Structure formats: structure tokens, C-alpha cells
Short mmCIF file of C-alpha atoms in Angstrom, two decimals:
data_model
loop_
_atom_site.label_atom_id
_atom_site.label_comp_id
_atom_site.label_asym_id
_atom_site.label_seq_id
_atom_site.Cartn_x
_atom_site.Cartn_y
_atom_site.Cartn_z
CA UNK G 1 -17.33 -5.36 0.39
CA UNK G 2 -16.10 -8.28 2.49
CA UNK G 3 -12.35 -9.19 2.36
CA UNK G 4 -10.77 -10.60 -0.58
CA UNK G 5 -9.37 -13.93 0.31
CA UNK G 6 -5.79 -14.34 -1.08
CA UNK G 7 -3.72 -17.54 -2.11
CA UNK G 8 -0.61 -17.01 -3.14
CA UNK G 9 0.97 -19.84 -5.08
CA UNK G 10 4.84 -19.68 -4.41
CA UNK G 11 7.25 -18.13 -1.69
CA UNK G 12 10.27 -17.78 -3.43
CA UNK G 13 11.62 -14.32 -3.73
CA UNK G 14 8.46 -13.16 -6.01
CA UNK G 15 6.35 -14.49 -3.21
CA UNK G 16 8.52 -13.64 0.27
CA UNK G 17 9.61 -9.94 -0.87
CA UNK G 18 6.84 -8.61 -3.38
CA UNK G 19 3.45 -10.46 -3.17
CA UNK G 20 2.80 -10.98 0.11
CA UNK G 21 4.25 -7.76 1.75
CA UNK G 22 1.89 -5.81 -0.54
CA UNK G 23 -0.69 -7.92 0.08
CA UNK G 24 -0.27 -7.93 3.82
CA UNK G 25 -0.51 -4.07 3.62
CA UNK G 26 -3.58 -3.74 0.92
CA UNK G 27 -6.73 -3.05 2.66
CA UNK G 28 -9.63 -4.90 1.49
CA UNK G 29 -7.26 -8.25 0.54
CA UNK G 30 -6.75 -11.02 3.16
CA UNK G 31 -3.81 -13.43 2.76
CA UNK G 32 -5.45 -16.47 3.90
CA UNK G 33 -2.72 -19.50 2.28
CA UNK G 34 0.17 -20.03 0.65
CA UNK G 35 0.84 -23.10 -1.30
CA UNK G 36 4.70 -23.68 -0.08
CA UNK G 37 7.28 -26.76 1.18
CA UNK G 38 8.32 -24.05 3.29
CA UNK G 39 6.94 -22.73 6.75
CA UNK G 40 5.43 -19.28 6.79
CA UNK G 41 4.81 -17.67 10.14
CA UNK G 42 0.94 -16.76 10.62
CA UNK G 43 -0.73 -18.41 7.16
CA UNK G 44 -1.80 -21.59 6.34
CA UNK G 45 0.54 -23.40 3.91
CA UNK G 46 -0.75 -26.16 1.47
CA UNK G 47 2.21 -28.26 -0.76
CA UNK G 48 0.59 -28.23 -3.79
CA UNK G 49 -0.20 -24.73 -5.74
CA UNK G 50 -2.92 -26.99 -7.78
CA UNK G 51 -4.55 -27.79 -4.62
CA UNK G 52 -4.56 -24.01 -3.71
CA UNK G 53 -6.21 -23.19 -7.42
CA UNK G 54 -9.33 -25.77 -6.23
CA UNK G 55 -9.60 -24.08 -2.86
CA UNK G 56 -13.42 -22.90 -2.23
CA UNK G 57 -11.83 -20.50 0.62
CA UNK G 58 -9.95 -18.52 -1.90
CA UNK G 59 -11.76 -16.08 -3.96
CA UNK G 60 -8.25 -14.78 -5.26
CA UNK G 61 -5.02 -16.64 -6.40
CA UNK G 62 -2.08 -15.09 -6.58
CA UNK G 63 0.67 -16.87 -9.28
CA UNK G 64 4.30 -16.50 -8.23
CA UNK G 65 5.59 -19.64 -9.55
CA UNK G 66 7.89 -21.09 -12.27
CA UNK G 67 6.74 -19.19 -15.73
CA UNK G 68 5.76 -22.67 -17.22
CA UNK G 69 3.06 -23.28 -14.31
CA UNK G 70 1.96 -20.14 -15.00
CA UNK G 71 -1.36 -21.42 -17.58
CA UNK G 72 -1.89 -24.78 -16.12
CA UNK G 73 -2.48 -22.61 -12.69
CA UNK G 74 -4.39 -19.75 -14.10
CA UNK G 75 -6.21 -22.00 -15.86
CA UNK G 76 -7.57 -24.08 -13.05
CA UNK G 77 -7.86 -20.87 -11.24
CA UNK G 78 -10.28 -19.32 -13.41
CA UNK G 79 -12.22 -22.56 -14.14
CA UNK G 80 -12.74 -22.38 -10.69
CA UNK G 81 -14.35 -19.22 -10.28
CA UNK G 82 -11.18 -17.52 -8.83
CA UNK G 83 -9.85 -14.06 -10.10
CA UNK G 84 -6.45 -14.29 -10.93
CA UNK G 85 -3.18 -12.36 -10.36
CA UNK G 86 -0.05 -13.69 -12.80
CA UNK G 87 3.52 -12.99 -11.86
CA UNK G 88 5.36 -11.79 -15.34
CA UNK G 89 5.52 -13.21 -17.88
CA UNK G 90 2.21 -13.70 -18.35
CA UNK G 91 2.50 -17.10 -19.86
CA UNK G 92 5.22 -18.74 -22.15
CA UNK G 93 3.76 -18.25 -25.32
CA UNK G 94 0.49 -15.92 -26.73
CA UNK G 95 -1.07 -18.86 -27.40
CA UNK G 96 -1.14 -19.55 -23.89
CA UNK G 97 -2.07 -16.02 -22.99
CA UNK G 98 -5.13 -15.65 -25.65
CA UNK G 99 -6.59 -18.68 -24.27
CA UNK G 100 -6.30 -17.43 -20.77
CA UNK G 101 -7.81 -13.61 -21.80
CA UNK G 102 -10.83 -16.00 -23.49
CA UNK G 103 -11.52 -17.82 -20.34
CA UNK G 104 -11.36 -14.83 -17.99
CA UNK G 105 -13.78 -13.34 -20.33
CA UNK G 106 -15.76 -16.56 -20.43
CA UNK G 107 -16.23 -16.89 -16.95
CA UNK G 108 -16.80 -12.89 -15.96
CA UNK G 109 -12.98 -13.06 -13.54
CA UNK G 110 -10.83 -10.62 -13.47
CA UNK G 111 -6.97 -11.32 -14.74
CA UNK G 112 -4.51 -9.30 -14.40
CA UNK G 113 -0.47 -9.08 -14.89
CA UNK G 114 2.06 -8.35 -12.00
CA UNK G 115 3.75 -5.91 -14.13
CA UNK G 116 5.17 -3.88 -10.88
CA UNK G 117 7.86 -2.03 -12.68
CA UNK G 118 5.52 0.50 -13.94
CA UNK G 119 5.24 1.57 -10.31
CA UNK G 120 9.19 1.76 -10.14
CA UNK G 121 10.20 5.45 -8.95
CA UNK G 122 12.84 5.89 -11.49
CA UNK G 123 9.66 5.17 -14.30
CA UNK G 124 7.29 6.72 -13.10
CA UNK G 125 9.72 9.96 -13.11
CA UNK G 126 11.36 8.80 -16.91
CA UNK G 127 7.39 8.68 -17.92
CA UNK G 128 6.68 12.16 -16.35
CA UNK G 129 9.40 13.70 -18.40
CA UNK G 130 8.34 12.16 -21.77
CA UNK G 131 4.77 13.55 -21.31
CA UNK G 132 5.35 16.57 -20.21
CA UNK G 133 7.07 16.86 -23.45
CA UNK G 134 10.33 18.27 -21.72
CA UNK G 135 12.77 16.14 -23.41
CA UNK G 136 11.19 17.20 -27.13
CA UNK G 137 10.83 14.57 -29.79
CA UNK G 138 13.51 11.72 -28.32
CA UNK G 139 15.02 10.04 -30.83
CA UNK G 140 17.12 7.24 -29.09
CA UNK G 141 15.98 5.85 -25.77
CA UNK G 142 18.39 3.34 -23.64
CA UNK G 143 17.08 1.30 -21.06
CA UNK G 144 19.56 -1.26 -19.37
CA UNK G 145 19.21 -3.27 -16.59
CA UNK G 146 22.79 -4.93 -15.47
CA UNK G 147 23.97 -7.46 -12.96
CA UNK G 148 27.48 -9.47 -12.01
CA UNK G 149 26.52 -12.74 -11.01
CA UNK G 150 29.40 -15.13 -12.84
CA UNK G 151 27.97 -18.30 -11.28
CA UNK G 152 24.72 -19.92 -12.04
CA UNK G 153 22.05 -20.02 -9.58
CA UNK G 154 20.34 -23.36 -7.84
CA UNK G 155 17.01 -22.14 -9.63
CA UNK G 156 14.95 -22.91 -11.81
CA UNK G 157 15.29 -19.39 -13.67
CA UNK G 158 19.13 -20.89 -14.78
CA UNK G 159 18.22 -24.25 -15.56
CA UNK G 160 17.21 -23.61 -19.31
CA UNK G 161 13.28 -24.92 -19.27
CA UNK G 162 10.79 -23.32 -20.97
CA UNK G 163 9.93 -19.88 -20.47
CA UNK G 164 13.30 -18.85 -18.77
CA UNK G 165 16.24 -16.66 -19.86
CA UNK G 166 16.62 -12.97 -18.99
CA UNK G 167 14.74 -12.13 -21.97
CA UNK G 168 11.56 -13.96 -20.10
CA UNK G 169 12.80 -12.54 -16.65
CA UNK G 170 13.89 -9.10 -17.33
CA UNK G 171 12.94 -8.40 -20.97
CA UNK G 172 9.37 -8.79 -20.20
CA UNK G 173 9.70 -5.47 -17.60
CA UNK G 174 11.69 -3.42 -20.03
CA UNK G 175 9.17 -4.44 -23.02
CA UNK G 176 6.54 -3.42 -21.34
CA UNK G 177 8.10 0.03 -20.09
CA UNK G 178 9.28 0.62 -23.32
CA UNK G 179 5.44 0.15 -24.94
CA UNK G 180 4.22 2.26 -22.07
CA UNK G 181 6.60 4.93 -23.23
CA UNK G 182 5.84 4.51 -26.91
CA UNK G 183 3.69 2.25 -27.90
CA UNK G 184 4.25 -0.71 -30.18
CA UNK G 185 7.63 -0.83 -32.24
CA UNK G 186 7.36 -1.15 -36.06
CA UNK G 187 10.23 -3.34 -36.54
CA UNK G 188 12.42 -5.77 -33.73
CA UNK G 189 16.10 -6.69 -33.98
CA UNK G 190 17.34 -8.80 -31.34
CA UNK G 191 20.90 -10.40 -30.01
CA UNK G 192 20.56 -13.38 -28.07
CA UNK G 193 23.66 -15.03 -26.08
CA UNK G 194 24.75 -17.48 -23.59
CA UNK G 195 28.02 -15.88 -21.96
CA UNK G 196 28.43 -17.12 -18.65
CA UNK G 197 30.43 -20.83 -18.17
CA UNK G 198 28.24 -23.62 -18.01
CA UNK G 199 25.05 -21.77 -18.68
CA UNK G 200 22.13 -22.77 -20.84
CA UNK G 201 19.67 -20.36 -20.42
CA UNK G 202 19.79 -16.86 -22.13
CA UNK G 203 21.97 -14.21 -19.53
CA UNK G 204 22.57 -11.33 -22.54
CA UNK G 205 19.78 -9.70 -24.46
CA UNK G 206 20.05 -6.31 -26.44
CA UNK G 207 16.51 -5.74 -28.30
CA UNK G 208 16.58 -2.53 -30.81
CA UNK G 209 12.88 -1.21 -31.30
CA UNK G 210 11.97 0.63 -34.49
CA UNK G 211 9.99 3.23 -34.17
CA UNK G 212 10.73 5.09 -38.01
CA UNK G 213 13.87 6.89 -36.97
CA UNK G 214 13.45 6.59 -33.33
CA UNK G 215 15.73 3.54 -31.53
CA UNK G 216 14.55 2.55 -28.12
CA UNK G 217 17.47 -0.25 -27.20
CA UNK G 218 17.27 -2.72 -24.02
CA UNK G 219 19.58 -4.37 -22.76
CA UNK G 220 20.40 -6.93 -20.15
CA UNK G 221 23.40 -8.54 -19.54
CA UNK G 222 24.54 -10.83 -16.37
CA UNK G 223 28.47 -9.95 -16.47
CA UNK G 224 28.50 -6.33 -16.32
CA UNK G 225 30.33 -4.94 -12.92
CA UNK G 226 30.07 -1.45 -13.84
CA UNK G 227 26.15 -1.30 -14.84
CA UNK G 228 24.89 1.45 -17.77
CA UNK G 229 22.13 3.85 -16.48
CA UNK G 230 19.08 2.24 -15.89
CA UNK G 231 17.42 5.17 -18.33
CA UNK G 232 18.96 7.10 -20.80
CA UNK G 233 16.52 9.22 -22.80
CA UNK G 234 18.08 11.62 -25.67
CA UNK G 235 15.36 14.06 -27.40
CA UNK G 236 15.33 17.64 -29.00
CA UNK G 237 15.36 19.55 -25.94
CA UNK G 238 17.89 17.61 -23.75
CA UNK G 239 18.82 14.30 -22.34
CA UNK G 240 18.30 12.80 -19.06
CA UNK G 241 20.02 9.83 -17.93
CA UNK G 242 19.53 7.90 -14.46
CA UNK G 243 21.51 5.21 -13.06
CA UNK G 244 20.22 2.39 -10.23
CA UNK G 245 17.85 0.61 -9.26
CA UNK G 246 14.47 1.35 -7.65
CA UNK G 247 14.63 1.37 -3.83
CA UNK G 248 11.06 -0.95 -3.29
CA UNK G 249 12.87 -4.40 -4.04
CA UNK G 250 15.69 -4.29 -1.46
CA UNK G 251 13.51 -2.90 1.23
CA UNK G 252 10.85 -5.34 0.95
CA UNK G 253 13.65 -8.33 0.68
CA UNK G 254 14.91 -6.83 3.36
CA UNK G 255 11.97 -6.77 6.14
CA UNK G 256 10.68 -3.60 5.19
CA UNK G 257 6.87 -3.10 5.09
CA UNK G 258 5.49 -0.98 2.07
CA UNK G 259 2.62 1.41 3.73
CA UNK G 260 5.87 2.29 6.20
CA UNK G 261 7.29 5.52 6.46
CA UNK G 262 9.62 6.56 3.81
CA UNK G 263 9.23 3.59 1.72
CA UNK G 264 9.91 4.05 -2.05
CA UNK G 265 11.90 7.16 -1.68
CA UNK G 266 15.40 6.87 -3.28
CA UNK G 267 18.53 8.12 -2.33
CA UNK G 268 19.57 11.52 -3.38
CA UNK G 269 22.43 10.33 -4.75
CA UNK G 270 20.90 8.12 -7.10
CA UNK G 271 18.83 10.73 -8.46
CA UNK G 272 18.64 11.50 -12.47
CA UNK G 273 20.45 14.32 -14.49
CA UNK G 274 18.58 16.45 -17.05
CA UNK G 275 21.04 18.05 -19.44
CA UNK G 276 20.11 20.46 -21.72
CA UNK G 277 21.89 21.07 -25.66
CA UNK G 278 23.77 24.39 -23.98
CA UNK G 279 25.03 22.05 -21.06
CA UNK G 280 23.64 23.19 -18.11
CA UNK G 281 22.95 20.25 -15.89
CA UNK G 282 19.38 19.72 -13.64
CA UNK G 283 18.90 17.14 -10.76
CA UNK G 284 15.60 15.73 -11.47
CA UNK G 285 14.24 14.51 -8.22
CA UNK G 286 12.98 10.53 -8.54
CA UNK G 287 9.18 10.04 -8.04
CA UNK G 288 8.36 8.34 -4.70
CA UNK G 289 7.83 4.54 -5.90
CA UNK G 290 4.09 2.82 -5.82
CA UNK G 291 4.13 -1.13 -5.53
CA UNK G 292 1.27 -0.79 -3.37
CA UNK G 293 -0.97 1.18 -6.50
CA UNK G 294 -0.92 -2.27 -8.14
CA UNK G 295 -2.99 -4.15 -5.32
CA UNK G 296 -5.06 -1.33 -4.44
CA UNK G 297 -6.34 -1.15 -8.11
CA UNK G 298 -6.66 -5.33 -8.14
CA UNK G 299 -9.23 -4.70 -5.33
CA UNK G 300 -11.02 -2.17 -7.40
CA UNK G 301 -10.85 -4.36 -10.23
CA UNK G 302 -12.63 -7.01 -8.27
CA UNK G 303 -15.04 -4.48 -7.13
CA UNK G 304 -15.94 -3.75 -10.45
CA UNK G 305 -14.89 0.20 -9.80
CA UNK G 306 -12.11 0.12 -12.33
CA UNK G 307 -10.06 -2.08 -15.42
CA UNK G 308 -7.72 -4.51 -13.89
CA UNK G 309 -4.11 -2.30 -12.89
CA UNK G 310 -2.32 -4.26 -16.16
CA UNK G 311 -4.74 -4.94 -18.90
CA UNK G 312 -3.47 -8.66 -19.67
CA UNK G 313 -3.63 -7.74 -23.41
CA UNK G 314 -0.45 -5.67 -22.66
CA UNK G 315 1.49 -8.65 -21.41
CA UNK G 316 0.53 -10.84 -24.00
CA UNK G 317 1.77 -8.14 -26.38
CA UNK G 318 5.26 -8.29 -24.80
CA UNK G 319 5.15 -12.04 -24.84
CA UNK G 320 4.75 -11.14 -28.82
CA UNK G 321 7.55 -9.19 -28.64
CA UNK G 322 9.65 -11.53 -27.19
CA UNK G 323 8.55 -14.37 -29.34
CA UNK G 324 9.29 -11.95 -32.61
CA UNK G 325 13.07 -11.59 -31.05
CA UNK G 326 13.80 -14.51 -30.56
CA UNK G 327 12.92 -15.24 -33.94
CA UNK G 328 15.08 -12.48 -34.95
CA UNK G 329 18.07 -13.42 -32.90
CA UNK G 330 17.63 -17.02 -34.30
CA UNK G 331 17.60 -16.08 -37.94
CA UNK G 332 20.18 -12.81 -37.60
CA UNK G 333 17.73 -10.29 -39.34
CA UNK G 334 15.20 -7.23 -38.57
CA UNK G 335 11.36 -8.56 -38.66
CA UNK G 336 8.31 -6.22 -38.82
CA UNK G 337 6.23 -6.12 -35.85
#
């Protein structure tokens, strides 16, 4: 099969340090524009991402832009012919999403969901351990993901449009972990605050899932100097807890390529604890991270060899899930899922 030809709308730090590394290093994808104001080195930049959805040399477009372009993109995208690739969230609302799972169907594309953090190390370890049935029945599962940034940023992720908040930035990664883990909740109770001086967007979520008596809480909280572990899994047979962050971000942001050596491996010293109920205590060696297993299975996707790597009908479940919490926030009460 020839190339895929690649435009990526977007080169903010979505499209700099995560989309077109791995795209760079997928064989069988060829990054051939970037719809940017900025200049890349080697790739042909257009201004406007619309432009870039209407392009007859792309067969592929790649969505890394503000989450309330992401339909009116996709949408051209697909009307066009393209197959499509969607930086999380998905869309702003399900609405948005069915209609964009209809058309992809419609016009025989294939759309998929940049849902990368189920190729996180720390994850893809935390998902071993549940299946493997090591940690018995787990009855309360904590999955935080803390920053300190006091000031606001000059972005459009802080400026309180639609579609922004941590619950739309991070809460649609730990949804979707958390339903990869366990499935759908029964029930959703949410807390919903703006902490930080002068903000207006969302920068504190913590989301209890139901699952009869299991609790699977996430939180997310912007003032937090001293963050919780990342995972915290309780069950039957012993607990395992893991703090940090996966290794794939910083190295990417930082100039690293990721088909180079040694890429996704974490620090020892970041590794996760097993505990068992007499107290003995395990290291539990973090799985090598796998950014690059998303792209490979887009290309099989488009090859018609496999399902796309993140059935959209997962994301647009998570968009449910968010949409149910901040109803629940809002109105202070437990809804059924």
C-alpha cells in the first residue's frame, strides 16, 4: 500500500510533541502539511486547518486543535473523503460525536480517537495486574492525576470556552482508563470547582464511579504540590499503588524520537509497589510505554487489516460521562448512568 498522506491540523503541544513525532516515525504514514501560523522545518504549512480538511493531497487529517473545532473539522474532513484522527475529547458534546460516528459510517472512512493514555507504561502495567486477577476482586480504585500551576495559562484550554476545563482535558483520559479497567459505571457523582484566582474554567474535578460496592474515584486538581499516586488499586489479594507520570510525554517535548532506543522505559525509581494483606512489599516493574501502537494500528485501520486503535464509540461514551457529571456537580446529587 502506498503512503498515507498526513495533515495535521495544529502544532501546539498536541501537535509539536505527540502527533507528529509518532507520525514521523510510523511506517506506512507520510506527514505531508501542517495547517499552522507557525514555521515547521521540512513540511508544508497552510494557515487555515479548514483549508487543510479540503486538501485533495491529504488522504489523512490529523485533529490537534481547540476541542470546539474538533466537529466542524472532522466534519469537513470526512465529507471530503479523508479518514480522520481526533485529538481527545472527541467532540464537545455526544451529539456532536453520534453525528460524526454516522458520517464516518456513511461515507466508508475510518475515525478514530487519540486516546494515547492507554499506551501509557504505568497503564498498561495497572491493566496487566487487574487481569491477571492478582489484585483479587478490587473494591476501591484511585486514579489521580495532579499538577501546581497557580497562574493561568495564555491558552485557550484556560480561557473558559466550550469544551475546556480539566474535566474535558484530563477527565476524558482517566474516564476512559477507568472504562477500560471496568467497564461502564452504574451510577456518577461528581465535584466540580474553580480554585485558582482569576480562573473560569474548571481546574478541580473528583468523579466517584459506582460500580455496586466497588468506588473507582478520579481526581484532578491544578494546586496540588505534593501529587497522590497516579494509580492506587486496593483488591482482595493486595494493593498496588504507583506514583508519576509516564516517561513518553517529556521525551517527545523534549526532542526525543519514539522508535529511539530506550524510549518509554521509566525510571526505576518511579516504579509501582505491590503490597500484599501480610505486608510484604513487591516492586512491580512498569511496562515499557507504546505511543507508537496507536499509529501503527491507524495504518492498519486504513488498510482495512484491523478496527480503528480507539473505537470512537468509546470516546463518545466518556463524553457521556462527562456530560452526566457535570450534571451531577451542577445539581449536588448521584445520577444513574
Amino acid at each position: 500500500m502506498a503512503a498515507i498522506r498526513v495533515g495535521l491540523a495544529g502544532y501546539g503541544l498536541g501537535g509539536r510533541a505527540f502527533h507528529a513525532p509518532l507520525i514521523r516515525a510510523t511506517p506506512g504514514l507520510d506527514l505531508v502539511a501542517i495547517a499552522t501560523m507557525k514555521p515547521v522545518p521540512d513540511a508544508r504549512t497552510i494557515a487555515d486547518p479548514m483549508a487543510l480538511a479540503a486538501d485533495s493531497d491529504i488522504d489523512l487529517l490529523v485533529i490537534s486543535t481547540p476541542n470546539e473545532t474538533h466537529f466542524p473539522l472532522a466534519r469537513a474532513a470526512l465529507e471530503a473523503g479523508k479518514h480522520v484522527v481526533i485529538d481527545k475529547p472527541f467532540a464537545v458534546t455526544t451529539d456532536e460525536a453520534d453525528g460524526l460516528v454516522a458520517l464516518a459510517k456513511a461515507r466508508g472512512r475510518m475515525l478514530t480517537v487519540f486516546q494515547n493514555r492507554r499506551w501509557d507504561g504505568d497503564f498498561l502495567t495497572v491493566r496487566e495486574l487487574v487481569e491477571s486477577g492478582r489484585l483479587g476482586d478490587i473494591m476501591l480504585c484511585e486514579m489521580s492525576w495532579d499538577r501546581f500551576r497557580l497562574d493561568l495559562r495564555d491558552s485557550w484550554k484556560d480561557a473558559g470556552g466550550e469544551g475546556t476545563g480539566l474535566l474535558f482535558d484530563l477527565g476524558s483520559h482517566l474516564i476512559d482508563q477507568a472504562m477500560l479497567l471496568f467497564g461502564p459505571p452504574e451510577a456518577i457523582a461528581a465535584d466540580l470547582a474553580v480554585q485558582r484566582p482569576q480562573a473560569i474554567a474548571d481546574d478541580y474535578f473528583s468523579l466517584t464511579l459506582h460500580y455496586g460496592a466497588r468506588r473507582v474515584v478520579l481526581g484532578c486538581s491544578t494546586l496540588v504540590a505534593a501529587p497522590r499516586p497516579r494509580f492506587a488499586l486496593h483488591g482482595a489479594r493486595g494493593s498496588f499503588v504507583k506514583h508519576g507520570l509516564d516517561p513518553q510525554e517529556a521525551a517527545m517535548n523534549g526532542g526525543a524520537t519514539p522508535d529511539g532506543p530506550g524510549f518509554g522505559v521509566e525510571e526505576a525509581r518511579w516504579h509501582g509497589t505491590f503490597t500484599a494483606p501480610d505486608g510484604s512489599v513487591e516492586t512491580i516493574e512498569t511496562l515499557v510505554g507504546r505511543y507508537l501502537a496507536f499509529y501503527a494500528g491507524v495504518v492498519e485501520a486504513i488498510a482495512g487489516r484491523a478496527p480503528p486503535p480507539v473505537d470512537p464509540a468509546d470516546s463518545r461514551e466518556g463524553l457521556r460521562l462527562i456530560e452526566l457529571a457535570r450534571r451531577s456537580a451542577a445539581e449536588g446529587r448521584t445520577l444513574a448512568c
